Amino acid sequence: MAGRAAAAELPAVARDDPAHAIAAALLAGFDKHYALFRECARAAKRHFEAGHFLAIGHVARDRIDFYDRRVAETAERVEREFRGAGLEGGGADALWGRVRRHYVAMLAEHRQPECAETFFNTVSCKLLHRSYFHNRALFVRPAVATDYLDADLPAYRSYYPRERGLRAAVIDLILDFRLDRRFADFRRDLANVLRAFRRRMPRPVRLEANFQIQVLSSLFFRNRSAYVVGRVVNGVQSHPFAVAIRHTSGGELYVDALLADPVELALLFSANRAYFLVDMEVPSATVEFLRMILHDKTAAELYTIVGLQKHGKTLFFRDFLHHLRHSTDRFENAPGIRGLVMAVFTLPSYPYVFKIIKDRIAASKDTDRARVTQKYALVKHHDRAGRMTDILEYSDVALPRARFTPELLDELRSLAGSQVEEEGDWVVIRHLYIERRLRPLNLALQNADAATRERAMTEYGNAIRELAAVNIFAGDLLFKNFGVTRYGRIVFYDYDEIEYITDCSFRTVPPPPPGHDEMSDEVWYRVGPRDVFPEEFATFLLTDARNREAFLRHHADLLDARWWQATQQAIRASGPAEVLSYPADVRFTAPAAVRHPHAPSHAAPG
């Protein structure tokens, strides 16, 4: 690879030009990172073939931290080896400008130039004071185009059923992934897939000259499933799909489902789930293919979903700056009940909220800044099961002061003054979380009709169940901490009180002692810091009789400590369950799969 070749020339070049040497050191750091990133995807394939599903989860979680480790290593190397080269001070401006120019030249034949640019920015920001963050030192816009960039082995393969028939094409398609594990009944799976394809294709079917099936060359791994991702092309029409492959209880493979509906695919590729593990030599080619089949996903979202969340953050912020330049509204307090931990604001024209940890957290929360950041980091590393929003975390974010309402700016100074600096025309926020804006469930229920309320309370209970299945207890189950997505799903977004289910003690309220005054506010039983009394959920959460009735029709067992204790036992015995990324009604009739003994009885609804 060109980047590695440039790094290999470092000793000879370093004596002549420290800027070139620094650029080569930066690229060597990125190349090491990306080699490890790809090895994670290859390891996921090996673990999937062997049925080591817990290992896939460990790889996915560990991979999230790889980037920061390589950044720290590279920054330490540059500081150690080039301390006398003028990294800071009066000459830093000119030096980093030259470093950047050399770096761009090294990316001419690189296969991941856009991600390498993001790595350069991250290391530079770690080394430089933010007063040097300007166009000459950073990649504010991409310097190397990725259009038509592809690997020696193309990012996707094409199969032409007109040549040998649809059946032969699908057989070749599956076998080309070279899975080192037998299918339990490949004939049955093939029949299921062909039948589903024919059912999903519009009628009448007229095969055009370009009729073909295109599939990405690498499988997408998440939890206990592997996915073939592709599209059927026929004339000017394109029909995207994903095929889910799983293990039977005996360890053989079977095809579980064909996903072809836009909503099914959107939920599969939701950022509210764990990131995929997928081997990509040229990530831009993979993302470009995904954009052709997932029209409502931005490039930022897709880079994040395939595990390149740092570059996803870069693209997200570029999109955000673009939106600021093309809008005039001002930041204001987010609607809904004010939180006790976070100051939350939004830009009405932008579908995200911005969250800052308050300097003084309400005493009733019994937490502090360090523990809140720890909880948010836990969510980032955990399987979110489609029920927890993804988090974008930024430092030293400069926003135009003129875009803040005076009321919001006064409130931020008062509530989070340590995190807010004002420098001329800019408001600099030291630490910021950004999440997709959702309609809070409490607001959605205010004027809901009976059918909407029934669906919302069913979904609310499903969200609690599915989080429990992956070993998460949300802690604060108030409706204001849950939001409604555009697909009507309920997701959780307030993480300062989450705990692992297995760390909680679920108890039944003991009967009061003889002579206890029922009108007294005094509690007659001892309560530990992680004690949970599910029967009290109804008292504190279901105060509206309409909500209570709807909830009890579907989820009365969630008010019983025994349900939670059984969930704990199942997790301790078999590990967290997998909450499927697609609805149950698209699954084929399949042999008994490896299933968690206390997993949710339903798959994720559409």
Short mmCIF file of C-alpha atoms in Angstrom, two decimals, residues 31 73 80 138 212 235 294 299 400:
data_model
loop_
_atom_site.label_atom_id
_atom_site.label_comp_id
_atom_site.label_asym_id
_atom_site.label_seq_id
_atom_site.Cartn_x
_atom_site.Cartn_y
_atom_site.Cartn_z
CA ASP A 31 -2.13 2.10 8.60
CA GLU A 73 0.49 5.98 20.29
CA ARG A 80 9.04 11.93 21.30
CA LEU A 138 -6.58 20.24 9.35
CA GLN A 212 -28.11 -9.08 -12.28
CA GLY A 235 -33.20 -2.23 -16.21
CA LEU A 294 -30.33 2.82 1.74
CA ALA A 299 -22.62 8.77 4.41
CA PRO A 400 -21.41 30.82 16.35
#
